[in-house]
Amino acid sequence: MSVYIPITPSDRAGMLERIGVQSEAVLFEDIPEKIRLKEGLDLGKPMSEHELMKELGALAAKNAPASCRPCFLGAGAYDRLIPSVIRHMTSRSEFYTAYTPYQPEISQGTLQAIFEFQTMIASLTGMDVANASMYDGASACAEAVIMAARQTRRGRVLVSETLHPDTRRVIDTYARFNSIEPVSVPAKQGVTDMEALSSLVGDDVCGVVVQSPNFFGLIEDAAAAADITHGKGALYIAYTSDALSLAVLKSPGASGADIAVGEGQSFGIPMCYGGPWLGFMAVKAPLMRKLPGRIVGQSVDMDGKRSFVLTLQAREQHIRREKATSNICSNQGLNALSATIYLSLLGADGLKEAAKRSMDGARYLKAQLEAAGFKALYSGPFFDEFAFALPGDTARAEAALQAAGYVGGLALDGLLPAADAAGDGLGAMLVCVTEKRTREELDGFVSALRAAY
Amino acid sequence: MAKHYDKLIFEISSDGKEGYLLPDTGVEGDFSKDAIPEELARADEPVLPRVSEPEAVRHFTRLSQENYGVDGGFYPLGSCTMKYNPKINEDAAAMEAFCGLHPCQPESDAQGVLRLMYELGEMLSEITGMAQFSLQPAAGAHGELSGLMIFKAWHEKNGQADRKRIIVPDSSHGTNPASAAEAGFEIVQIKSAADGTVDIDALAAALDDKTAGLMLTNPNTLGLFETRIGEIADMVHSAGGLLYYDGANMNAIMGYARPGDMGFDVVHVNTHKTFSTPHGGGGPGAGPIGVSAALAPYLPGPVVARSGDFYTLEAAGENSIGKVRSFYGSIGVLVRAWCYIKTMGGDGLKSASETAVLNANYLKELLKGKYKLPYDVVCKHEFVLDGLAEAQGGVRTLDVAKRLIDLGYHPPTIYFPLIVENAIMIEPTETESLETLDSFAEAMLRVADEAVSCPDILLEAPTTALVRRIDELKAAKEPVLVWQG
């Protein structure tokens, strides 16, 4: 008997009688004998809550979470402050045990929260409309590429070399199965080479994907890239891997983006070893009816009360089937709620301040590293991540930082553009400084590194 | 019951308020002044509210009170498996040891989570009879997309790139054809037979040397087991195609039958259906996919491997379809699924399916008569009614659904599957008591009576919810998708 199953043996007897069968086994006789499972599932005995937590506790003890140490890893996942209010609100079971808001009269909470999310994301990205349906930034970016290909009926997409490698991999996967050819745009000094972009963009290009701040932390000249893109009638797809940067950087919309996609994990969502996170997608009005997934719209009820409802459903799979804009049928509801709460608590000022503190810390760290003899790889403007060269192999730095209790940055071995590779036996590291890092931690990081070489 | 709350967060904002205090970092000096050149910097202020913490908490609490969740009441939403979400699983997923892990940490820092992922893959293999799992897909539809990409990659590898057609029954979930299209396939839809199952002749006629495969839900969306599955699998395989199992209805057969044993080549499971992880108002979920041994090299990478007591992330080989999302999957969701399977054990899962099927058949017996039952046979975990047997005043299925809201229930799925015109699709799950099932049946029968005696009650419904029926046409014709200020 499971504590999650309320039907008693005597209930069963009565129910079987009402159905008119002798036993539950009869209800499964439509499964042909040949494929009916003879043995029980080999999954052990049911565990009590207490036993479960003991076993899980033993596994937990084998994890050394970055969030509990000074963490300098960024590269797509950000160790940011998460207000306690978020967990309390998302733990309200009216939110987390609800389904997709198909019945709007009893789902106004989810619907309004998504409407608020759409408003915030559209504004932060400088776009007209946003959905709340993307799984994560990388798959959102791949969906954007498909959208661009369908919209322009062209088969090549240009992807900057400075894009997060995971996002590039996901684009490659989706592109392969949609007969889209991804073409790399080389980088120069850590940013997209605009001359190369100009020469690559042609009448057969559906879109151009550029990330800013890019994988190396540098701020791209998105407006220039968008101009070049539009010159050939292609769509400019702006990718944001660290959503906090939107607080201080010119928005994708203001830079001329047609589609803004990215990862919203920075907005109050735990790193959680990579998921579940929060992709976002926002577009300018002409692309509104091409958006994938769920969209919430404002309307009125029979009494004229403002209310919210899933809308523009003629795009979606349950109506359009194979002609839908996408196969996505979920929304990222609970994580969109987390982000909405995060953005509400911080507000415009708090968000800007969190971004500023991250930037201050990153610049302080860069100055200290330079003073200690380490060289930054690039000199362009950056947000809160930057790459620097190591005077020896990366493993040495990683080991020293780990021993000193730090979660070091990302080893860039094999991830740098060929022209920027440090050379044999020399490594490079990408570090991130969030608003969580204190001066003491930054100083300690530099000392540990200095001691390593 | 709370009163309807009619404020957007932006409408309770006032200057000078803040909701979160940032700690002092100790970094002194304005290092970031002028760090971003003016042409790259944000000029406008984003539309975000200024609220204090208590105001934010009240706002979102009041929003939550406008929602109906499984904890508050019965949610017989067919095809969605709205079972109880165990609380201990929430505690587990909230552990800092899991949610504080950065995905780029070295494997040695992540042995606990890697082992959990490895074990979950093994457990799902045992439940489904598949050789190997990838936990990467982020949702059921994402699993479908990944699985169909595997179909395509496999055919291409075998020199059969012209196998471009995926067959789906007309009773299938809309995601099936949509996923197949997104994986680059053409769709061939076949009609269901009179008994609601796959029409073998229609299938035979659809199969040819262009067939890439068949997508099937079993039990199907009518809640009926495809008894000729062995024959179907043989037909598809001998035509050179592959078989995809849409795991949406897995809650019907755990411990009784396994897709792997039925001949399926790729399977996805919806952790948020079968394995009790919360739906969260629509997500996030997880849609792990399992494959036969022959297709294992095509799975997205990396996959977790074990070497003695050490767990590693193995990069994908050359046949892999590649990545379908960043990093490794919806880990927080997968932790809950692992907990659920552990707390149920093999016998518990079997009992869950057995009870889900018992509950569905029981409700079906109580409701048939006053509601049309197009397929009056033993069902699995859900069943589909074809609307009211008798009604006045133009009352239809939608009105039944809205009236159920007044009576305190979340309505069943309506107008799906598409092959049943007035469909009311009911899935009670195993986590409801007999008392709840009886009360719900009583409510449904009462609504059926009202549909004849006082149809206006249905047409006006709901009247007790915080808002009444919403003008959906207006929402679509004059889209207002962001706050207008």
mmCIF file with all atom_site columns, N, CA, C and O in Angstrom, chain B residues 26 56 70 100 108-109 115 118 128 138 147 203 277 292 328 343 346 348 384 400 403 444:
data_model
loop_
_atom_site.group_PDB
_atom_site.id
_atom_site.type_symbol
_atom_site.label_atom_id
_atom_site.label_alt_id
_atom_site.label_comp_id
_atom_site.label_asym_id
_atom_site.label_entity_id
_atom_site.label_seq_id
_atom_site.pdbx_PDB_ins_code
_atom_site.Cartn_x
_atom_site.Cartn_y
_atom_site.Cartn_z
_atom_site.occupancy
_atom_site.B_iso_or_equiv
_atom_site.pdbx_formal_charge
_atom_site.auth_seq_id
_atom_site.auth_comp_id
_atom_site.auth_asym_id
_atom_site.auth_atom_id
_atom_site.pdbx_PDB_model_num
ATOM 1  N N  . GLY B 1 26  ? 31.889  45.091 -0.231  1.00 0.00 ? 26  GLY B N  1
ATOM 2  C CA . GLY B 1 26  ? 33.200  45.536 0.259   1.00 0.00 ? 26  GLY B CA 1
ATOM 3  C C  . GLY B 1 26  ? 34.087  46.089 -0.844  1.00 0.00 ? 26  GLY B C  1
ATOM 4  O O  . GLY B 1 26  ? 35.191  46.573 -0.575  1.00 0.00 ? 26  GLY B O  1
ATOM 5  N N  . ALA B 1 56  ? 4.895   42.697 -2.221  1.00 0.00 ? 56  ALA B N  1
ATOM 6  C CA . ALA B 1 56  ? 5.117   41.680 -3.246  1.00 0.00 ? 56  ALA B CA 1
ATOM 7  C C  . ALA B 1 56  ? 4.536   40.347 -2.794  1.00 0.00 ? 56  ALA B C  1
ATOM 8  O O  . ALA B 1 56  ? 3.869   39.643 -3.557  1.00 0.00 ? 56  ALA B O  1
ATOM 9  N N  . VAL B 1 70  ? -4.044  20.853 -7.673  1.00 0.00 ? 70  VAL B N  1
ATOM 10 C CA . VAL B 1 70  ? -4.387  19.490 -7.241  1.00 0.00 ? 70  VAL B CA 1
ATOM 11 C C  . VAL B 1 70  ? -4.545  19.403 -5.725  1.00 0.00 ? 70  VAL B C  1
ATOM 12 O O  . VAL B 1 70  ? -5.392  18.668 -5.223  1.00 0.00 ? 70  VAL B O  1
ATOM 13 N N  . GLY B 1 100 ? 22.300  24.000 -5.847  1.00 0.00 ? 100 GLY B N  1
ATOM 14 C CA . GLY B 1 100 ? 23.435  24.918 -5.863  1.00 0.00 ? 100 GLY B CA 1
ATOM 15 C C  . GLY B 1 100 ? 24.577  24.500 -6.770  1.00 0.00 ? 100 GLY B C  1
ATOM 16 O O  . GLY B 1 100 ? 25.612  25.161 -6.819  1.00 0.00 ? 100 GLY B O  1
ATOM 17 N N  . SER B 1 108 ? 34.011  15.480 -10.130 1.00 0.00 ? 108 SER B N  1
ATOM 18 C CA . SER B 1 108 ? 34.281  15.069 -8.747  1.00 0.00 ? 108 SER B CA 1
ATOM 19 C C  . SER B 1 108 ? 33.442  15.871 -7.752  1.00 0.00 ? 108 SER B C  1
ATOM 20 O O  . SER B 1 108 ? 33.208  15.419 -6.635  1.00 0.00 ? 108 SER B O  1
ATOM 21 N N  . ASP B 1 109 ? 32.986  17.061 -8.144  1.00 0.00 ? 109 ASP B N  1
ATOM 22 C CA . ASP B 1 109 ? 32.118  17.858 -7.266  1.00 0.00 ? 109 ASP B CA 1
ATOM 23 C C  . ASP B 1 109 ? 30.654  17.452 -7.378  1.00 0.00 ? 109 ASP B C  1
ATOM 24 O O  . ASP B 1 109 ? 29.810  17.976 -6.654  1.00 0.00 ? 109 ASP B O  1
ATOM 25 N N  . ARG B 1 115 ? 25.268  10.238 -9.887  1.00 0.00 ? 115 ARG B N  1
ATOM 26 C CA . ARG B 1 115 ? 24.771  8.904  -9.525  1.00 0.00 ? 115 ARG B CA 1
ATOM 27 C C  . ARG B 1 115 ? 23.245  8.862  -9.579  1.00 0.00 ? 115 ARG B C  1
ATOM 28 O O  . ARG B 1 115 ? 22.651  7.891  -10.046 1.00 0.00 ? 115 ARG B O  1
ATOM 29 N N  . TYR B 1 118 ? 22.239  8.615  -13.133 1.00 0.00 ? 118 TYR B N  1
ATOM 30 C CA . TYR B 1 118 ? 22.517  7.264  -13.635 1.00 0.00 ? 118 TYR B CA 1
ATOM 31 C C  . TYR B 1 118 ? 21.430  6.292  -13.154 1.00 0.00 ? 118 TYR B C  1
ATOM 32 O O  . TYR B 1 118 ? 20.871  5.512  -13.929 1.00 0.00 ? 118 TYR B O  1
ATOM 33 N N  . THR B 1 128 ? 10.237  0.827  -18.448 1.00 0.00 ? 128 THR B N  1
ATOM 34 C CA . THR B 1 128 ? 9.780   0.894  -19.843 1.00 0.00 ? 128 THR B CA 1
ATOM 35 C C  . THR B 1 128 ? 10.303  -0.236 -20.718 1.00 0.00 ? 128 THR B C  1
ATOM 36 O O  . THR B 1 128 ? 9.831   -0.411 -21.838 1.00 0.00 ? 128 THR B O  1
ATOM 37 N N  . ALA B 1 138 ? 13.576  18.504 -22.210 1.00 0.00 ? 138 ALA B N  1
ATOM 38 C CA . ALA B 1 138 ? 13.028  19.351 -21.158 1.00 0.00 ? 138 ALA B CA 1
ATOM 39 C C  . ALA B 1 138 ? 11.535  19.179 -20.941 1.00 0.00 ? 138 ALA B C  1
ATOM 40 O O  . ALA B 1 138 ? 10.978  19.747 -20.008 1.00 0.00 ? 138 ALA B O  1
ATOM 41 N N  . GLY B 1 147 ? 13.337  12.230 -30.047 1.00 0.00 ? 147 GLY B N  1
ATOM 42 C CA . GLY B 1 147 ? 13.161  10.853 -30.506 1.00 0.00 ? 147 GLY B CA 1
ATOM 43 C C  . GLY B 1 147 ? 13.016  10.778 -32.018 1.00 0.00 ? 147 GLY B C  1
ATOM 44 O O  . GLY B 1 147 ? 13.563  9.881  -32.679 1.00 0.00 ? 147 GLY B O  1
ATOM 45 N N  . LEU B 1 203 ? -3.297  1.409  -41.768 1.00 0.00 ? 203 LEU B N  1
ATOM 46 C CA . LEU B 1 203 ? -1.859  1.407  -41.495 1.00 0.00 ? 203 LEU B CA 1
ATOM 47 C C  . LEU B 1 203 ? -1.118  0.705  -42.627 1.00 0.00 ? 203 LEU B C  1
ATOM 48 O O  . LEU B 1 203 ? -0.117  1.217  -43.144 1.00 0.00 ? 203 LEU B O  1
ATOM 49 N N  . THR B 1 277 ? 5.940   14.622 -10.684 1.00 0.00 ? 277 THR B N  1
ATOM 50 C CA . THR B 1 277 ? 6.566   15.934 -10.507 1.00 0.00 ? 277 THR B CA 1
ATOM 51 C C  . THR B 1 277 ? 5.525   16.997 -10.847 1.00 0.00 ? 277 THR B C  1
ATOM 52 O O  . THR B 1 277 ? 4.691   16.790 -11.721 1.00 0.00 ? 277 THR B O  1
ATOM 53 N N  . SER B 1 292 ? 15.995  1.651  -27.833 1.00 0.00 ? 292 SER B N  1
ATOM 54 C CA . SER B 1 292 ? 16.485  0.281  -27.942 1.00 0.00 ? 292 SER B CA 1
ATOM 55 C C  . SER B 1 292 ? 18.009  0.313  -28.048 1.00 0.00 ? 292 SER B C  1
ATOM 56 O O  . SER B 1 292 ? 18.592  1.360  -28.345 1.00 0.00 ? 292 SER B O  1
ATOM 57 N N  . TYR B 1 328 ? 22.485  19.301 -19.168 1.00 0.00 ? 328 TYR B N  1
ATOM 58 C CA . TYR B 1 328 ? 22.142  17.872 -19.060 1.00 0.00 ? 328 TYR B CA 1
ATOM 59 C C  . TYR B 1 328 ? 20.673  17.543 -18.849 1.00 0.00 ? 328 TYR B C  1
ATOM 60 O O  . TYR B 1 328 ? 20.291  16.386 -18.910 1.00 0.00 ? 328 TYR B O  1
ATOM 61 N N  . THR B 1 343 ? 10.116  5.977  -3.476  1.00 0.00 ? 343 THR B N  1
ATOM 62 C CA . THR B 1 343 ? 9.095   5.849  -2.433  1.00 0.00 ? 343 THR B CA 1
ATOM 63 C C  . THR B 1 343 ? 7.954   4.928  -2.851  1.00 0.00 ? 343 THR B C  1
ATOM 64 O O  . THR B 1 343 ? 7.179   4.482  -2.011  1.00 0.00 ? 343 THR B O  1
ATOM 65 N N  . GLY B 1 346 ? 8.758   -1.015 -6.959  1.00 0.00 ? 346 GLY B N  1
ATOM 66 C CA . GLY B 1 346 ? 8.131   -1.697 -8.093  1.00 0.00 ? 346 GLY B CA 1
ATOM 67 C C  . GLY B 1 346 ? 6.669   -2.007 -7.831  1.00 0.00 ? 346 GLY B C  1
ATOM 68 O O  . GLY B 1 346 ? 5.801   -1.775 -8.680  1.00 0.00 ? 346 GLY B O  1
ATOM 69 N N  . GLY B 1 348 ? 4.656   -0.575 -5.700  1.00 0.00 ? 348 GLY B N  1
ATOM 70 C CA . GLY B 1 348 ? 3.880   0.663  -5.573  1.00 0.00 ? 348 GLY B CA 1
ATOM 71 C C  . GLY B 1 348 ? 3.503   1.239  -6.925  1.00 0.00 ? 348 GLY B C  1
ATOM 72 O O  . GLY B 1 348 ? 2.382   1.709  -7.120  1.00 0.00 ? 348 GLY B O  1
ATOM 73 N N  . VAL B 1 384 ? -13.203 8.440  -22.521 1.00 0.00 ? 384 VAL B N  1
ATOM 74 C CA . VAL B 1 384 ? -13.720 9.602  -23.234 1.00 0.00 ? 384 VAL B CA 1
ATOM 75 C C  . VAL B 1 384 ? -15.230 9.451  -23.422 1.00 0.00 ? 384 VAL B C  1
ATOM 76 O O  . VAL B 1 384 ? -15.705 8.456  -23.952 1.00 0.00 ? 384 VAL B O  1
ATOM 77 N N  . VAL B 1 400 ? -20.881 22.084 -19.795 1.00 0.00 ? 400 VAL B N  1
ATOM 78 C CA . VAL B 1 400 ? -20.731 21.094 -18.717 1.00 0.00 ? 400 VAL B CA 1
ATOM 79 C C  . VAL B 1 400 ? -19.453 21.410 -17.939 1.00 0.00 ? 400 VAL B C  1
ATOM 80 O O  . VAL B 1 400 ? -19.432 21.451 -16.702 1.00 0.00 ? 400 VAL B O  1
ATOM 81 N N  . ARG B 1 403 ? -19.837 24.486 -15.783 1.00 0.00 ? 403 ARG B N  1
ATOM 82 C CA . ARG B 1 403 ? -20.713 24.249 -14.627 1.00 0.00 ? 403 ARG B CA 1
ATOM 83 C C  . ARG B 1 403 ? -19.973 23.471 -13.535 1.00 0.00 ? 403 ARG B C  1
ATOM 84 O O  . ARG B 1 403 ? -20.193 23.684 -12.342 1.00 0.00 ? 403 ARG B O  1
ATOM 85 N N  . MET B 1 444 ? -21.332 15.377 -11.779 1.00 0.00 ? 444 MET B N  1
ATOM 86 C CA . MET B 1 444 ? -21.494 15.208 -13.235 1.00 0.00 ? 444 MET B CA 1
ATOM 87 C C  . MET B 1 444 ? -22.952 14.838 -13.572 1.00 0.00 ? 444 MET B C  1
ATOM 88 O O  . MET B 1 444 ? -23.513 15.328 -14.554 1.00 0.00 ? 444 MET B O  1
#
